[in-house]
Structures are given as C-alpha cells and as structure tokens.
Tab-separated table of C-alpha atoms and ligand atoms in Angstrom:
chain	number	residue	atom	x	y	z
N	1	MET	CA	-112.755	11.621	-55.157
N	2	ASP	CA	-113.281	13.104	-58.622
N	3	PHE	CA	-111.124	12.077	-61.598
N	4	GLU	CA	-112.839	14.521	-63.966
N	5	LEU	CA	-111.645	17.981	-65.000
N	6	SER	CA	-113.719	20.933	-63.787
N	7	GLU	CA	-115.932	22.852	-66.225
N	8	GLU	CA	-113.416	25.688	-66.268
N	9	GLN	CA	-110.556	23.306	-67.035
N	10	ILE	CA	-112.532	21.679	-69.851
N	11	LEU	CA	-113.250	25.116	-71.331
N	12	PHE	CA	-109.577	26.087	-71.140
N	13	ARG	CA	-108.444	22.731	-72.558
N	14	ASP	CA	-110.821	23.019	-75.500
N	15	GLN	CA	-109.782	26.602	-76.234
N	16	VAL	CA	-106.107	25.592	-76.332
N	17	ALA	CA	-106.925	22.559	-78.499
N	18	LYS	CA	-108.779	24.790	-80.968
N	19	LEU	CA	-105.976	27.339	-81.132
N	20	ALA	CA	-103.303	24.652	-81.583
N	21	GLY	CA	-105.325	22.799	-84.233
N	22	ARG	CA	-105.952	25.997	-86.163
N	23	GLU	CA	-102.526	27.636	-85.917
N	24	LEU	CA	-99.950	24.907	-85.325
N	25	ALA	CA	-101.022	21.537	-86.763
N	26	GLU	CA	-100.162	22.349	-90.357
N	27	GLY	CA	-96.527	23.321	-89.804
N	28	ALA	CA	-95.838	20.700	-87.123
N	29	LEU	CA	-93.478	18.497	-89.144
N	30	ALA	CA	-91.405	21.414	-90.445
N	31	ARG	CA	-91.237	22.940	-86.948
N	32	ALA	CA	-89.936	19.683	-85.461
N	33	HIS	CA	-86.996	19.685	-87.853
N	34	ALA	CA	-86.243	23.416	-87.822
N	35	PRO	CA	-83.281	24.468	-85.722
N	36	GLY	CA	-83.730	27.276	-83.238
N	37	PHE	CA	-86.427	28.378	-80.847
N	38	PRO	CA	-89.834	29.034	-82.474
N	39	PHE	CA	-90.274	32.658	-81.383
N	40	ASP	CA	-93.292	33.006	-83.726
N	41	VAL	CA	-95.089	30.369	-81.640
N	42	ALA	CA	-93.999	32.085	-78.415
N	43	LYS	CA	-95.512	35.369	-79.618
N	44	LEU	CA	-98.710	33.581	-80.626
N	45	PHE	CA	-98.953	32.002	-77.167
N	46	ALA	CA	-98.284	35.368	-75.525
N	47	LYS	CA	-101.215	36.828	-77.449
N	48	HIS	CA	-103.489	34.027	-76.256
N	49	GLY	CA	-102.446	33.955	-72.590
N	50	LEU	CA	-100.361	30.779	-72.710
N	51	MET	CA	-97.153	32.337	-71.364
N	52	GLY	CA	-96.830	32.790	-67.610
N	53	ILE	CA	-99.990	30.769	-66.929
N	54	THR	CA	-98.890	30.135	-63.323
N	55	ILE	CA	-97.230	33.516	-62.803
N	56	PRO	CA	-99.290	35.998	-60.747
N	57	GLU	CA	-101.229	38.640	-62.675
N	58	GLU	CA	-99.422	41.482	-60.889
N	59	ASP	CA	-96.182	40.156	-62.434
N	60	GLY	CA	-97.676	40.038	-65.930
N	61	GLY	CA	-98.777	36.375	-65.862
N	62	GLN	CA	-102.219	34.763	-65.985
N	63	GLY	CA	-102.564	33.849	-62.288
N	64	GLY	CA	-103.575	30.276	-63.145
N	65	ALA	CA	-102.704	26.900	-61.622
N	66	LEU	CA	-100.000	24.388	-62.522
N	67	MET	CA	-102.689	22.034	-63.822
N	68	ASP	CA	-103.711	24.647	-66.426
N	69	ALA	CA	-100.149	24.730	-67.727
N	70	VAL	CA	-100.095	20.901	-67.874
N	71	LEU	CA	-103.338	20.939	-69.885
N	72	ALA	CA	-101.805	23.510	-72.234
N	73	ILE	CA	-98.798	21.251	-72.910
N	74	GLU	CA	-101.071	18.273	-73.575
N	75	GLN	CA	-103.275	20.119	-76.051
N	76	VAL	CA	-100.482	21.951	-77.848
N	77	ALA	CA	-98.468	18.730	-78.260
N	78	ARG	CA	-101.446	16.938	-79.814
N	79	ALA	CA	-101.264	19.394	-82.724
N	80	CYS	CA	-97.544	20.218	-82.701
N	81	PRO	CA	-95.108	18.322	-80.458
N	82	ARG	CA	-92.323	20.887	-80.910
N	83	SER	CA	-94.529	23.775	-79.768
N	84	ALA	CA	-94.940	22.070	-76.382
N	85	ASP	CA	-91.378	23.285	-75.703
N	86	VAL	CA	-92.652	26.840	-75.930
N	87	VAL	CA	-95.255	26.147	-73.244
N	88	GLN	CA	-92.402	24.712	-71.181
N	89	ALA	CA	-90.165	27.731	-71.725
N	90	GLY	CA	-92.945	30.199	-70.927
N	91	ASN	CA	-94.278	28.434	-67.845
N	92	PHE	CA	-92.231	25.629	-66.265
N	93	GLY	CA	-88.558	26.193	-66.931
N	94	PRO	CA	-86.180	28.706	-65.344
N	95	ILE	CA	-88.826	31.382	-65.904
N	96	ARG	CA	-90.848	29.787	-63.078
N	97	THR	CA	-87.928	29.707	-60.611
N	98	PHE	CA	-87.076	33.267	-61.594
N	99	ALA	CA	-90.651	34.481	-61.060
N	100	GLU	CA	-90.778	32.758	-57.674
N	101	TYR	CA	-87.675	34.394	-56.198
N	102	ALA	CA	-86.891	37.542	-58.213
N	103	THR	CA	-87.119	41.008	-56.674
N	104	PRO	CA	-89.773	43.369	-58.086
N	105	GLU	CA	-86.975	45.248	-59.883
N	106	GLN	CA	-85.615	42.035	-61.472
N	107	LYS	CA	-89.103	41.053	-62.584
N	108	ARG	CA	-89.585	44.497	-64.101
N	109	ARG	CA	-86.329	44.135	-66.053
N	110	TYR	CA	-86.722	40.632	-67.439
N	111	LEU	CA	-90.251	39.211	-67.225
N	112	ALA	CA	-92.047	41.433	-69.732
N	113	LYS	CA	-89.916	40.333	-72.715
N	114	LEU	CA	-90.010	36.667	-71.661
N	115	LEU	CA	-93.777	36.704	-71.272
N	116	ALA	CA	-94.195	38.497	-74.594
N	117	GLY	CA	-92.367	35.623	-76.315
N	118	GLU	CA	-89.619	37.968	-77.492
N	119	SER	CA	-86.893	36.404	-75.393
N	120	VAL	CA	-86.144	33.018	-73.826
N	121	ILE	CA	-84.240	32.189	-70.638
N	122	GLY	CA	-81.704	29.345	-70.277
N	123	LEU	CA	-80.816	27.391	-67.142
N	124	GLY	CA	-77.096	26.904	-66.467
N	125	MET	CA	-76.900	24.216	-63.816
N	126	THR	CA	-74.941	21.247	-65.226
N	127	GLU	CA	-71.144	21.429	-65.492
N	128	ALA	CA	-68.676	19.072	-67.138
N	129	GLU	CA	-67.795	17.580	-63.726
N	130	ALA	CA	-71.154	18.149	-62.034
N	131	GLY	CA	-74.075	16.361	-63.711
N	132	SER	CA	-76.264	14.218	-61.439
N	133	ALA	CA	-73.976	15.341	-58.602
N	134	VAL	CA	-75.022	18.928	-59.204
N	135	THR	CA	-73.822	20.165	-55.805
N	136	ASP	CA	-70.258	19.487	-57.037
N	137	LEU	CA	-70.605	22.555	-59.270
N	138	ARG	CA	-67.538	24.793	-59.327
N	139	THR	CA	-68.690	27.965	-61.074
N	140	SER	CA	-67.941	30.615	-58.482
N	141	ALA	CA	-68.924	34.158	-57.520
N	142	ALA	CA	-66.288	36.174	-55.634
N	143	PRO	CA	-67.194	39.546	-54.106
N	144	ASP	CA	-65.886	42.529	-56.073
N	145	GLY	CA	-66.990	46.028	-55.094
N	146	ASP	CA	-70.760	46.206	-55.251
N	147	GLY	CA	-71.066	42.915	-57.136
N	148	PHE	CA	-69.350	39.635	-57.939
N	149	ARG	CA	-66.810	38.209	-60.367
N	150	VAL	CA	-68.100	34.973	-61.891
N	151	ASN	CA	-65.735	32.297	-63.212
N	152	GLY	CA	-66.462	28.810	-64.533
N	153	GLY	CA	-68.653	27.280	-67.196
N	154	LYS	CA	-71.767	25.238	-67.988
N	155	VAL	CA	-72.733	22.495	-70.426
N	156	PHE	CA	-76.002	21.204	-71.894
N	157	THR	CA	-77.993	24.418	-71.339
N	158	SER	CA	-81.230	24.186	-73.340
N	159	HIS	CA	-81.873	27.202	-75.617
N	160	SER	CA	-78.282	28.358	-75.092
N	161	ALA	CA	-77.948	29.193	-78.785
N	162	GLU	CA	-80.932	31.563	-78.647
N	163	ALA	CA	-81.403	32.723	-75.043
N	164	ASP	CA	-80.299	36.184	-74.052
N	165	VAL	CA	-80.863	35.718	-70.314
N	166	PHE	CA	-79.507	32.845	-68.185
N	167	LEU	CA	-80.282	31.679	-64.680
N	168	VAL	CA	-76.909	30.343	-63.530
N	169	TYR	CA	-76.316	28.187	-60.458
N	170	LEU	CA	-72.984	28.972	-58.784
N	171	ARG	CA	-71.233	28.963	-55.453
N	172	TYR	CA	-70.428	31.893	-53.182
N	173	GLY	CA	-68.656	29.558	-50.763
N	174	PRO	CA	-68.043	25.858	-49.954
N	175	GLY	CA	-70.640	23.101	-49.558
N	176	VAL	CA	-74.323	22.980	-50.422
N	177	GLU	CA	-74.920	26.047	-48.269
N	178	GLY	CA	-72.533	28.030	-50.493
N	179	ILE	CA	-74.713	27.558	-53.599
N	180	GLY	CA	-77.034	30.227	-55.024
N	181	SER	CA	-77.756	31.768	-58.419
N	182	VAL	CA	-77.384	34.876	-60.567
N	183	ILE	CA	-78.928	36.226	-63.746
N	184	LEU	CA	-76.463	36.670	-66.608
N	185	GLU	CA	-77.117	38.440	-69.868
N	186	ARG	CA	-75.665	37.584	-73.249
N	187	GLY	CA	-73.150	40.281	-74.082
N	188	MET	CA	-71.766	40.766	-70.563
N	189	ALA	CA	-67.962	41.162	-70.762
N	190	GLY	CA	-66.261	37.763	-70.278
N	191	PHE	CA	-69.433	35.722	-71.008
N	192	SER	CA	-68.831	33.647	-74.157
N	193	PHE	CA	-70.264	30.595	-75.944
N	194	GLY	CA	-68.836	27.465	-77.570
N	195	GLU	CA	-69.849	26.199	-81.000
N	196	PRO	CA	-73.391	24.732	-81.074
N	197	SER	CA	-73.556	20.971	-80.633
N	198	SER	CA	-76.565	18.729	-81.340
N	199	TYR	CA	-78.233	16.030	-79.249
N	200	LEU	CA	-79.781	12.902	-80.733
N	201	ASN	CA	-83.133	14.666	-80.309
N	202	GLY	CA	-82.121	17.519	-82.643
N	203	GLU	CA	-81.881	20.176	-79.906
N	204	ARG	CA	-78.759	22.326	-79.916
N	205	TRP	CA	-76.700	23.476	-76.972
N	206	CYS	CA	-73.537	25.554	-76.556
N	207	ALA	CA	-71.024	25.487	-73.728
N	208	LEU	CA	-71.173	28.657	-71.613
N	209	TYR	CA	-67.868	30.186	-70.474
N	210	PHE	CA	-67.578	32.735	-67.667
N	211	ASP	CA	-64.236	34.480	-67.545
N	212	ASP	CA	-64.235	37.063	-64.741
N	213	VAL	CA	-67.755	38.201	-65.655
N	214	TYR	CA	-68.726	41.176	-63.490
N	215	VAL	CA	-72.240	40.666	-62.111
N	216	PRO	CA	-73.822	43.560	-60.229
N	217	ARG	CA	-75.564	42.777	-56.945
N	218	GLU	CA	-78.937	43.552	-58.572
N	219	ASN	CA	-78.462	40.394	-60.659
N	220	VAL	CA	-78.241	38.019	-57.696
N	221	LEU	CA	-81.357	35.837	-57.701
N	222	LEU	CA	-80.488	33.761	-54.617
N	223	GLY	CA	-77.522	34.231	-52.309
N	224	PRO	CA	-75.721	31.519	-50.306
N	225	GLY	CA	-78.208	28.982	-48.954
N	226	GLY	CA	-80.400	29.293	-52.058
N	227	PHE	CA	-79.868	25.763	-53.368
N	228	ARG	CA	-82.944	24.179	-51.763
N	229	LYS	CA	-85.160	26.990	-53.020
N	230	GLN	CA	-83.739	26.561	-56.518
N	231	ILE	CA	-84.451	22.828	-56.481
N	232	ALA	CA	-87.985	23.534	-55.237
N	233	GLY	CA	-88.412	25.788	-58.292
N	234	PHE	CA	-86.808	23.138	-60.466
N	235	ASN	CA	-89.573	20.701	-59.485
N	236	ALA	CA	-91.933	22.830	-61.596
N	237	GLU	CA	-89.516	22.393	-64.509
N	238	ARG	CA	-89.622	18.635	-63.936
N	239	ILE	CA	-93.414	18.644	-64.141
N	240	GLY	CA	-93.120	20.323	-67.550
N	241	ASN	CA	-90.542	17.733	-68.589
N	242	ALA	CA	-92.917	14.957	-67.452
N	243	ALA	CA	-95.910	16.545	-69.187
N	244	ARG	CA	-94.043	16.821	-72.485
N	245	ALA	CA	-92.761	13.233	-72.282
N	246	LEU	CA	-96.284	12.001	-71.708
N	247	ALA	CA	-97.801	14.256	-74.381
N	248	LEU	CA	-95.321	13.132	-77.032
N	249	GLY	CA	-95.881	9.509	-76.058
N	250	ARG	CA	-99.580	10.160	-76.508
N	251	TYR	CA	-98.988	11.795	-79.888
N	252	ALA	CA	-97.055	8.707	-81.040
N	253	PHE	CA	-99.773	6.411	-79.663
N	254	ASP	CA	-102.494	8.267	-81.608
N	255	ALA	CA	-100.451	8.189	-84.815
N	256	ALA	CA	-99.768	4.459	-84.420
N	257	ARG	CA	-103.449	3.774	-83.696
N	258	ALA	CA	-104.526	5.557	-86.884
N	259	HIS	CA	-101.839	3.670	-88.802
N	260	ALA	CA	-102.937	0.297	-87.382
N	261	LEU	CA	-106.511	0.974	-88.518
N	262	ALA	CA	-105.550	2.044	-92.041
N	263	ARG	CA	-102.516	-0.073	-92.970
N	264	ARG	CA	-103.202	-3.563	-94.350
N	265	GLN	CA	-100.809	-6.503	-94.518
N	266	PHE	CA	-101.664	-10.145	-95.259
N	267	GLY	CA	-105.051	-8.885	-96.430
N	268	ARG	CA	-106.067	-7.461	-92.999
N	269	PRO	CA	-105.641	-4.168	-91.123
N	270	LEU	CA	-102.705	-4.229	-88.675
N	271	CYS	CA	-105.083	-3.740	-85.729
N	272	GLU	CA	-106.378	-7.300	-86.253
N	273	PHE	CA	-103.007	-8.840	-85.285
N	274	GLN	CA	-102.960	-9.739	-81.616
N	275	GLY	CA	-99.202	-9.135	-81.361
N	276	LEU	CA	-99.907	-5.466	-82.087
N	277	GLN	CA	-103.185	-5.227	-80.123
N	278	TRP	CA	-101.349	-6.061	-76.906
N	279	LYS	CA	-98.821	-3.319	-77.564
N	280	PHE	CA	-101.709	-0.835	-77.671
N	281	ALA	CA	-103.193	-2.222	-74.471
N	282	ASP	CA	-99.845	-1.764	-72.702
N	283	MET	CA	-99.202	1.692	-74.172
N	284	ARG	CA	-102.635	2.921	-73.161
N	285	THR	CA	-102.369	1.538	-69.625
N	286	ARG	CA	-98.928	3.041	-69.030
N	287	LEU	CA	-99.889	6.428	-70.489
N	288	GLU	CA	-103.090	6.627	-68.452
N	289	SER	CA	-101.488	5.578	-65.168
N	290	ALA	CA	-98.618	8.036	-65.594
N	291	ARG	CA	-101.144	10.770	-66.351
N	292	LEU	CA	-102.876	10.164	-63.016
N	293	LEU	CA	-99.575	10.768	-61.195
N	294	LEU	CA	-98.855	13.860	-63.288
N	295	TRP	CA	-102.291	15.355	-62.728
N	296	ARG	CA	-102.118	14.579	-59.014
N	297	ALA	CA	-98.737	16.297	-58.697
N	298	ALA	CA	-99.981	19.366	-60.578
N	299	THR	CA	-103.336	19.539	-58.785
N	300	ARG	CA	-101.786	19.287	-55.334
N	301	ALA	CA	-99.348	22.095	-56.179
N	302	ASP	CA	-102.235	24.351	-57.308
N	303	ARG	CA	-100.681	27.844	-57.525
N	304	GLY	CA	-97.495	26.885	-55.682
N	305	LEU	CA	-94.587	24.541	-56.398
N	306	PRO	CA	-95.061	20.749	-56.577
N	307	SER	CA	-93.657	18.538	-53.819
N	308	ALA	CA	-90.436	16.572	-54.340
N	309	GLU	CA	-92.234	13.247	-53.830
N	310	ASP	CA	-95.096	13.914	-56.248
N	311	THR	CA	-92.666	15.332	-58.787
N	312	ALA	CA	-90.205	12.432	-58.657
N	313	MET	CA	-92.993	9.870	-59.092
N	314	ALA	CA	-94.690	11.810	-61.898
N	315	LYS	CA	-91.427	12.394	-63.773
N	316	LEU	CA	-90.329	8.779	-63.471
N	317	ALA	CA	-93.703	7.418	-64.610
N	318	CYS	CA	-94.206	9.925	-67.456
N	319	ASN	CA	-90.646	9.634	-68.791
N	320	GLU	CA	-90.961	5.842	-68.903
N	321	ALA	CA	-94.513	5.746	-70.275
N	322	GLY	CA	-93.811	8.422	-72.907
N	323	PHE	CA	-90.712	6.668	-74.198
N	324	PHE	CA	-92.354	3.241	-74.048
N	325	ALA	CA	-95.297	4.461	-76.143
N	326	ALA	CA	-93.099	6.305	-78.669
N	327	ASN	CA	-90.806	3.291	-79.053
N	328	GLU	CA	-93.725	0.889	-79.544
N	329	ALA	CA	-95.370	3.334	-81.961
N	330	VAL	CA	-92.239	3.320	-84.132
N	331	GLN	CA	-92.384	-0.497	-84.177
N	332	VAL	CA	-96.087	-0.605	-85.052
N	333	MET	CA	-95.561	1.847	-87.900
N	334	GLY	CA	-92.527	0.032	-89.318
N	335	GLY	CA	-90.470	2.011	-91.857
N	336	THR	CA	-93.034	4.827	-91.805
N	337	GLY	CA	-92.585	5.234	-88.048
N	338	PHE	CA	-88.806	5.262	-88.379
N	339	SER	CA	-88.855	7.860	-91.132
N	340	GLN	CA	-88.649	11.633	-90.746
N	341	GLU	CA	-91.822	11.988	-92.814
N	342	ALA	CA	-93.763	11.081	-89.655
N	343	LEU	CA	-93.404	12.786	-86.276
N	344	VAL	CA	-93.284	9.490	-84.408
N	345	GLU	CA	-89.504	9.139	-84.745
N	346	TYR	CA	-89.245	12.716	-83.408
N	347	CYS	CA	-91.351	11.755	-80.375
N	348	PHE	CA	-89.084	8.732	-79.873
N	349	ARG	CA	-85.941	10.887	-79.891
N	350	ARG	CA	-87.403	13.570	-77.638
N	351	THR	CA	-88.845	11.189	-75.056
N	352	ARG	CA	-85.468	9.426	-74.889
N	353	GLY	CA	-83.750	12.672	-73.895
N	354	TRP	CA	-86.153	13.420	-71.049
N	355	GLN	CA	-85.074	10.203	-69.325
N	356	ILE	CA	-81.741	11.992	-68.789
N	357	ALA	CA	-82.652	15.699	-68.642
N	358	GLY	CA	-83.968	17.382	-65.524
N	359	GLY	CA	-82.772	14.626	-63.179
N	360	SER	CA	-82.325	11.169	-64.725
N	361	LEU	CA	-84.606	8.200	-64.071
N	362	GLU	CA	-81.971	6.853	-61.682
N	363	MET	CA	-81.876	10.089	-59.685
N	364	MET	CA	-85.682	10.077	-59.416
N	365	ARG	CA	-85.504	6.505	-58.102
N	366	ASN	CA	-82.785	7.489	-55.612
N	367	ARG	CA	-84.994	10.306	-54.333
N	368	LEU	CA	-88.009	8.018	-54.026
N	369	ALA	CA	-86.004	5.375	-52.161
N	370	GLU	CA	-85.109	8.007	-49.559
N	371	ILE	CA	-88.790	8.888	-49.206
N	372	VAL	CA	-89.804	5.217	-48.935
N	373	PHE	CA	-87.271	4.490	-46.176
N	374	ASP	CA	-87.440	7.957	-44.633
N	375	ARG	CA	-83.674	8.246	-44.449
N	376	ARG	CA	-80.803	9.666	-46.480
N	377	PHE	CA	-78.754	7.387	-48.707
N	378	PRO	CA	-75.610	9.417	-49.392
N	379	GLN	CA	-74.257	8.570	-52.839
N	380	ARG	CA	-70.729	9.737	-52.090
N	381	PRO	CA	-68.064	7.390	-50.731
N	382	PRO	CA	-67.653	7.592	-46.952
N	383	LYS	CA	-64.951	9.996	-45.784
N	384	PRO	CA	-61.743	8.164	-44.757
N	385	GLY	CA	-61.573	7.556	-41.024
E	401	FAD	C1	-82.112	16.977	-73.619
E	401	FAD	C2	-81.336	17.518	-72.464
E	401	FAD	C3	-81.560	18.806	-72.026
E	401	FAD	C4	-80.832	19.329	-70.946
E	401	FAD	N1	-81.042	20.634	-70.563
E	401	FAD	C5	-80.288	21.150	-69.553
E	401	FAD	C6	-80.425	22.534	-69.180
E	401	FAD	O1	-81.228	23.275	-69.740
E	401	FAD	N2	-79.635	23.015	-68.184
E	401	FAD	C7	-78.731	22.230	-67.530
E	401	FAD	O2	-78.070	22.740	-66.634
E	401	FAD	N3	-78.585	20.917	-67.864
E	401	FAD	C8	-79.325	20.369	-68.864
E	401	FAD	N4	-79.176	19.045	-69.223
E	401	FAD	C9	-78.180	18.230	-68.525
E	401	FAD	C10	-78.818	17.215	-67.597
E	401	FAD	O3	-79.365	17.844	-66.459
E	401	FAD	C11	-77.730	16.184	-67.229
E	401	FAD	O4	-77.380	15.507	-68.438
E	401	FAD	C12	-78.204	15.198	-66.171
E	401	FAD	O5	-78.335	15.814	-64.922
E	401	FAD	C13	-77.235	14.002	-66.034
E	401	FAD	O6	-75.932	14.454	-65.862
E	401	FAD	P1	-74.766	13.868	-66.775
E	401	FAD	O7	-75.190	13.959	-68.186
E	401	FAD	O8	-73.510	14.550	-66.392
E	401	FAD	O9	-74.684	12.319	-66.428
E	401	FAD	P2	-73.978	11.685	-65.145
E	401	FAD	O10	-74.352	12.427	-63.912
E	401	FAD	O11	-72.531	11.499	-65.432
E	401	FAD	O12	-74.681	10.268	-65.086
E	401	FAD	C14	-74.425	9.230	-66.029
E	401	FAD	C15	-75.351	8.071	-65.732
E	401	FAD	O13	-75.099	7.573	-64.411
E	401	FAD	C16	-76.291	7.608	-63.645
E	401	FAD	N5	-75.974	7.956	-62.251
E	401	FAD	C17	-75.219	8.993	-61.813
E	401	FAD	N6	-75.194	9.009	-60.473
E	401	FAD	C18	-75.955	7.955	-60.058
E	401	FAD	C19	-76.316	7.433	-58.784
E	401	FAD	N7	-75.912	8.001	-57.661
E	401	FAD	N8	-77.134	6.353	-58.739
E	401	FAD	C20	-77.556	5.754	-59.884
E	401	FAD	N9	-77.234	6.191	-61.122
E	401	FAD	C21	-76.451	7.287	-61.212
E	401	FAD	C22	-77.164	8.685	-64.298
E	401	FAD	O14	-78.536	8.498	-64.024
E	401	FAD	C23	-76.827	8.473	-65.773
E	401	FAD	O15	-77.603	7.427	-66.271
E	401	FAD	C24	-79.886	18.513	-70.289
E	401	FAD	C25	-79.678	17.200	-70.713
E	401	FAD	C26	-80.389	16.692	-71.795
E	401	FAD	C27	-80.130	15.290	-72.237
C-alpha cells in the first residue's frame, strides 16, 4: 500500500499551486465577497487545462482521473477558496453527468462553451416538496409531437442566476422508474426565473419555473429509468462537494495556525496555550483522516464514477471535518476570524452549507446504514394495509 502521490500527480499538483498562487491569491478576499460566477477564473482555468479534467479528450476534456480534479480543488482553494467553485463547475457538477450520458450531438452543442469557461450549467433537482426525498419530484414531461411539454419548478439551483444551460430532473411517468432528465436553455418560451435569493454562505439562487416549456427530443439527456444513472453521475458532484469542504477547512486551519504563531496575549503567542493546541491537534487529525477517505474514493473511481459507498463516507467525513476545522479556526482567531477582513468566516459559512447541499449528512448516514446492514431501510411510512 502506498499513501504517496505519484510523480505525475506531484507535478500536476505543483503546477496548479503555482498558477493559483500567481493568478488568484491576490484577489481572493474580493472574489469571495463578489456576487456572481467568476467567469474570468473559468476562462483562466480553461486556458490551463483545468476544465473538463476527467472528460475524455475526444469530447474536449483533458482525459485525466478524478484524483487529478480533487488535487486541483485542493491547490486552487489554498490560494483562493472561491475559485474552487470553478473547478467544481468545470469538472464535478452537472457537467460531469452531462458528459457521461449526452449524445455526441448534445456534447457538440453544449460542451465547448462550458469547457471554455464561457458558460456554466445548473442542476435542477430539488423542488419545494422534494428535497431529501428527491424521488417525490413532480416536474413533468408530457409527450407533444416530436418532443415534450415540461411543467413544474425547481428551488436552490446553484448558479441559477448566471447559468444559461440547466440539467433538469423530471418525470415522464409515475414512480422512480418514471424519472429522467432534460437539458433546458435560458430563453426557452415558458422558462422563467424568480428573484435572486441569498444563502447564509453568500451564494445566490433563483427559483426556476417551467410553464409548458416545449423541449425537443434532442434535449432529452436520460429517458424514463434514468434516475439511477443520474445519481451515479451525482456521486462525482458529491466528491467535488467533499473536496471543497475539506479544502476550505484546510484553508481555515492554515490561517488559524499562522495567527496562533503571530498573535500574542498575556505576553505569549497563542500557540503556547494548551487549550488552543488541542484544537489544532483535533483539526489536523480530522482533516487528515477525511482526506484519506476522499483520496481513496477518487483513486478507486479513476476515470469512471465513484461508488456510492466510497462517496457517502468521503462526503460525510469531509463535510464534518471541513466545518469542524473552519469553526475552530474562527474561535482561535477571535474577532479577526469572525470578521469579513479574513477568509476564515467565509470558509465557516461555506462549509456549513455543504452539510446540507448534495445530500445532507443525515442522508449520507442513511445510505451508509443500508450498506452496513446490507438491506433497505425505507424512509416512507408503510402503506396502509
Ligand atoms: C448551498 C446549497 C447549494 C445547493 N445547490 C443545489 C443545486 O445546485 N441543485 C439542486 O437541485 N439543489 C441544490 N441544493 C438543495 C439541496 O440539495 C437540498 O437542500 C437538500 O437535498 C436537502 O433538502 P431540503 O433542503 O428540502 O431539506 P429536507 O429534505 O426538508 O430536510 C430537512 C432536514 O431533515 C433531514 N432529513 C430529511 N429526511 C430525513 C431522513 N429520512 N432521515 C434523517 N434525516 C432526514 C435532512 O437531512 C435535513 O437536515 C442546494 C442546497 C444548498 C444548501
């Protein structure tokens, strides 16, 4: 067993670190507080091969492995936490599910702009009445001529204020087997948006409304029976969620460490107080152990999609470790850590959100319990009779 990165991975990691340090570190604070998607960063990453890292070369990607994309998130976040979202959008999010299942014609139409950093894709999965119970979704596609009429709506879609393409989960018929997905474009007749709303973490989202939107057959990504494939693709998104949570926890840890060395109270540097030393010991241990699970999940997936078990464990561990470290870092840094002049409070707010987004901590635990006991634990009440 080898816990070290390969020579190639070290080379890639160091190249990304250099690029991020040179181009992104300086504007990191301003970027964290700027609304909107940083398309300038996306274009920079496109130029340097950091978009579509795991997408095959014949589709315009880099043909790399999931672990490369995880390393990219880690290194980018060390210089600029906000820019890690761009690595997510260009590699792990709906773009990955799209690239996995799209037809050659669909890839030709949408991938080039996404991989060039000129456009971003949103994922419309959650509905007002279908959150953790995502298979309760009601957005529907009814056959109409050579396409479908889509009706319904979505909430909480990341990048919904800026995206011009959306991967939308919907149902063609009843039950889990009726679920699939389509690609919608901003501007389609009947597709409208609510006013932007903000999360605690500063991200904005708009409600999506579908009022008899006509979707041609060419825009169907997955037909009925596509739900399991979509969730398999979504596991890649969860790895990106986990990687960012861990990377921002690490950023906060590093900032708090530097602060504890420099800041003096009672005539001594903070790092000499045992009450704070133990916080660092715990932060470090949790970050490192979560990273082992993350790296294992990514390495086992290689050029494919990560398994549900590896993903659930990695997301649970990274979400908890990242938030734990960011929260402790705020405490260690006192008023400075709680202030918007430092990025630690930003890391705290972002890592909090990832405990809910992409499948909450509780849903990850539910999934793992089923794996542990090798049986289903239906969450719905038993049917009468
Ligand atoms: C920052 C952020 C970004 C997001 N981005 C997107 C996006 O891009 N696209 C998208 O479609 N959605 C997105 N979401 C929505 C996200 O997927 C949902 O918020 C999440 O699935 C939880 O659904 P809910 O908010 O409706 O909470 P609910 O499902 O109502 O759950 C409320 C609480 O109850 C718990 N709970 C529910 N059921 C169970 C159970 N069976 N056992 C134990 N506990 C349970 C949950 O864990 C949670 O703590 C985002 C959310 C956040 C916070």
